[in-house]
Amino acid sequence: MRLTTYARTLHELSILCDQGFREVILEPKALARFGKLSNDEFIALFHRASELGLRVLLEWDILMTEDLFGEKVAALRELLPYADALRVQDPGALHWALKETTKPLQFIAENGNHNRAALEGWIDLCGGRLERVVLSIELSKTVIEDYVEHLSVPCELLGLGRILLFYTPRPLLSALLPERTAQNQDLAALGESEESPHKGFPLVENQHGTFMFHIKEFCLLEYAADLRSAGLGFFRIDQRWETPPKLAEISALSRHFDPQAFERLKEGYSQDLMRGFYLGNKTDSQFHKLKNSRLQKREGNYIGEVLEVQKASHLAIMVKNLRGLCLGDVLQIMHPKGHLIDTKVHALRNLALEPVSEVPPGEVALIQFVEGVWAKAQVYFIER
Amino acid sequence: MKSQKLPEVLAPAGSLDKLKVAVLYGANAVYVGGQKFGLRTAADNFTEDELREGMAFAHARGAKVYVVLNSFLHDKDLTELPEFVSFLEDIGTDAVIVSDLGVVRTVRAHSTIPIHVSTQASTLNVHSALLWKEAGAQRIVLGREVSVREAGKIRREAQIEIEMFIHGSMCMAYSGHCVISNFTQGRDSNRGGCAHSCRFEYSIEGLDTLEKKRAFFMSSKDLEGLRVLPAFIEEGIDSLKIEGRMKSHLYAGTMAKVYSEALRFYAQHGHFLSDDLRDWEAELSKVSHRAYTEASLLTPAGPDSIFNERENASEGEWRMVGTVVEANPKAGIVLEVRNAFNQGDEIEILPFRGSAVRLRALEMSDLASQPVVRTRPTTLVRLPFVSGVEAMHLVRHRINP
């Protein structure tokens, strides 16, 4: 398992070299979400990285509408000779790079792509050009191990760094911080939501849009040995927001985990750390609570819904099935709170209050009043 | 290369009743969700029986039904998908809406149902559309950041059907690129558990200033593209999508009615220069909504597209009071009451085509013929018959005259 990371200065390149890195991610300002490098700076860093034996990965991870895409392709063409591989996230960038370049490609599949079939799909679409796939940090340990074992290209995973929660092209901070906007600078702020006990969500607005991060950083340093054993190809360290960067300590922990050294790192780290969903992703476990299952219709024997209950007079039932409702039918009525009431239809009228033997689908049936039934209750056949 | 083919009006249908409402009010197509695989876990969604019935209802009236499978599915979710896809093919599903390449491959392996790539995939440019086309997609639902002009270019150069949102709530983030709920609430927003964190108020503190500012800075105004219709038509956009499977029957009906009437007017006259435009806009304003914006349909959305208000500050002036469940001279107009109104109140009955029927509720009785002075929700009330009123017509009442 190799380490990979970002660099923005010549000095940082030297540190990477000292720490045994063999590659570096460089981010042009025009093409990368958090890029700071002008074209000249990028080229200078490329030359220095090459001298140091570092492979240069050009990060082109912004999403682009069509007009912007044309502009960015022009910018990319200037830098393409100075990159050993391209890292892309927009599927359009991937397609363009497949057609217009011969560079090795790395696909950032961090957004979604939570099934192996999807990742195999991207690999197949690239027809052998993909040299790496960057996995989502929402994947759990067992899933990561499965992908690492079965995918035909090496996988990369964030080992330590910020968790991006939100990305929009719209400028959301400008209106709130006009004095900073006037200086044409990137904007940085902290957000605190009224709905959440969490405070201090880092916010960034730059030329590519507005970004919000989690208050804690993602950290799998404790599990680096497991990931190495599983065969993970690349472990990414993101220190772009940590001042000063703690690359040496983190690199050492990645290679050999020392609990005491880890505690010291955490004490000196600017943000709290979390392992996200690494030990298990249960983000669908609350879904059954989002609606009342007793108001959900069942298949087959469903008749309809009680629209009105008139005490001592009738129940009005909207007949929603395809068979209608007949005199003599035996019904089961499910109260929204769950209890069940059985009844036989012994009085049946239509809305003109005429006695009828059957009410067709799509119409309202009036049956005898049944104690304990409320409007919205669901009605089912037991027998006809 | 401009085309004059009229786009379809694609309406949301969160339930079988809403499907019927949307189709009867003029939608050319509806999109619905089954019990799994969609992004609206809290919606009623359709059982398999309801999907079958909804398909038959829509097809009998010349409308199409698209089924959403647009969650970012995990491996364990995918195991149940093939059987559902086969079922969808058996009942004549016109297309499935998909955002994940694994789902695309699964659908293709088990059916020949046309595949529409969901806006969740944030397809924004020609090359992205080409990639999805190579993967097997027949249509792209573009990201809401794309302008109509750009969409026309994507359609021409990628040679693929294009669907765009014309109305409704908007994610502030690139769709599919927000995981706030996942990490702060433990609910996967991209599998149907979005907690709408973007709609809450935030306190914002600039890093080099001590001042804190409170704002709903991540909340977007609602999209409204009525006046952009000529551009959609000029660029040959194939489908105009209305957001809102969780929204009311009144919303589904009104949106389907307004946009289909506007397109029918264009088909007849070749332009939108009509006083009707004001009427259509008035109709759109009668449905509860946030402040409207054209967002990025013409130029990229700026700070003025932020809805810096609390949600309940934007109640509409009109409220749905019920649905006509039966209307004939013998039974009168029988209304299923959803929201209360009083005897003597002015109500409007919205026909499937044409202007609303305005009447004053002077005579109201319950089903036992007892006079009613104030209606109550979840009851039925009888009004005198008025010619032209039919079952399934929606009824509204002005709450802020």
XYZ file of C-alpha atoms in Angstrom, chain B residues 6 226 228-231 233 261-266 269-275 277 280:
22
model
C -43.002 20.154 -28.332
C -42.771 29.192 -17.477
C -38.412 30.083 -20.534
C -40.734 27.710 -22.423
C -39.892 29.241 -25.840
C -36.205 28.512 -25.261
C -38.887 24.454 -27.477
C -52.008 24.221 -21.351
C -49.132 26.555 -22.112
C -47.629 24.038 -24.526
C -50.994 23.405 -26.170
C -51.347 27.166 -26.646
C -47.948 27.231 -28.309
C -50.486 29.661 -32.043
C -46.749 29.218 -32.432
C -45.982 31.725 -29.666
C -46.635 32.513 -26.012
C -47.636 36.135 -26.506
C -50.901 35.931 -24.676
C -52.721 37.303 -21.673
C -49.356 33.865 -19.604
C -50.755 30.621 -15.926
